[in-house]
Amino acid sequence: MSPQNIIINKVNNNIYHPGKSIALYIGKKLIGYVGELHPKILKKFNMKQSVYCGEIFFDNLPNKNLEKRKPM
């Protein structure tokens, strides 16, 4: 997998801020999110500062990079 294969789209959920977060895809497979939490979540927890986080969905990553290597 090379960086050219990664597609960056807008986030469309209630967890991440729609204008300050991205969804990462390889083809049609969602591999993760990165960005600022949604303002509604921050308000619910009475947080006044921005909070940034990310998620990686390892099950959606290509298997060839996750295989065990054989000892030489």
CSV table of C-alpha atoms in Angstrom, one decimal:
chain,number,residue,atom,x,y,z
A,1,MET,CA,0.0,0.0,0.0
A,2,SER,CA,1.4,3.4,-0.9
A,3,PRO,CA,0.1,6.8,0.1
A,4,GLN,CA,-1.3,7.3,-3.4
A,5,ASN,CA,-3.9,4.6,-2.7
A,6,ILE,CA,-5.4,6.4,0.3
A,7,ILE,CA,-8.5,8.5,-0.4
A,8,ILE,CA,-9.4,11.3,2.0
A,9,ASN,CA,-13.1,12.3,2.3
A,10,LYS,CA,-15.2,14.4,4.6
A,11,VAL,CA,-16.5,12.8,7.8
A,12,ASN,CA,-20.2,12.1,8.0
A,13,ASN,CA,-21.0,11.0,11.6
A,14,ASN,CA,-21.9,12.4,15.0
A,15,ILE,CA,-18.6,11.8,16.6
A,16,TYR,CA,-16.2,14.0,14.6
A,17,HIS,CA,-16.5,17.7,13.7
A,18,PRO,CA,-17.6,17.8,10.0
A,19,GLY,CA,-15.3,20.6,9.0
A,20,LYS,CA,-12.2,19.6,11.0
A,21,SER,CA,-11.9,15.9,10.5
A,22,ILE,CA,-11.3,13.4,7.7
A,23,ALA,CA,-12.2,9.8,6.8
A,24,LEU,CA,-9.5,7.7,5.3
A,25,TYR,CA,-10.3,5.0,2.7
A,26,ILE,CA,-8.4,2.4,0.6
A,27,GLY,CA,-10.8,2.0,-2.3
A,28,LYS,CA,-14.2,1.6,-0.7
A,29,LYS,CA,-12.9,0.3,2.6
A,30,LEU,CA,-12.9,2.8,5.5
A,31,ILE,CA,-9.6,2.5,7.3
A,32,GLY,CA,-9.9,5.3,9.9
A,33,TYR,CA,-10.8,8.7,11.1
A,34,VAL,CA,-8.7,11.6,12.3
A,35,GLY,CA,-9.8,15.0,13.6
A,36,GLU,CA,-11.6,17.1,16.1
A,37,LEU,CA,-14.5,15.7,18.2
A,38,HIS,CA,-17.9,17.1,17.3
A,39,PRO,CA,-18.9,20.2,19.3
A,40,LYS,CA,-22.0,18.5,20.6
A,41,ILE,CA,-19.8,15.9,22.4
A,42,LEU,CA,-17.6,18.6,23.8
A,43,LYS,CA,-20.6,20.5,25.1
A,44,LYS,CA,-22.1,17.3,26.7
A,45,PHE,CA,-19.0,16.9,28.7
A,46,ASN,CA,-18.6,20.6,29.4
A,47,MET,CA,-15.3,20.8,27.6
A,48,LYS,CA,-14.1,24.2,26.5
A,49,GLN,CA,-11.0,23.1,24.6
A,50,SER,CA,-10.9,21.3,21.3
A,51,VAL,CA,-10.1,17.5,21.5
A,52,TYR,CA,-8.5,15.7,18.7
A,53,CYS,CA,-8.4,11.9,18.2
A,54,GLY,CA,-8.2,9.2,15.6
A,55,GLU,CA,-9.3,5.6,14.9
A,56,ILE,CA,-7.7,2.9,12.8
A,57,PHE,CA,-9.8,-0.1,11.6
A,58,PHE,CA,-7.1,-2.7,11.4
A,59,ASP,CA,-9.5,-5.3,10.0
A,60,ASN,CA,-9.9,-3.1,6.9
A,61,LEU,CA,-6.2,-2.7,6.2
A,62,PRO,CA,-4.6,-4.9,3.5
A,63,ASN,CA,-3.5,-8.3,4.9
A,64,LYS,CA,-0.2,-8.4,3.1
A,65,ASN,CA,1.3,-5.8,5.5
A,66,LEU,CA,0.0,-7.6,8.5
A,67,GLU,CA,1.3,-11.1,7.8
A,68,LYS,CA,3.9,-12.6,10.1
A,69,ARG,CA,7.3,-12.7,8.6
A,70,LYS,CA,9.2,-16.0,8.5
A,71,PRO,CA,12.6,-16.1,10.3
A,72,MET,CA,15.6,-16.2,8.0
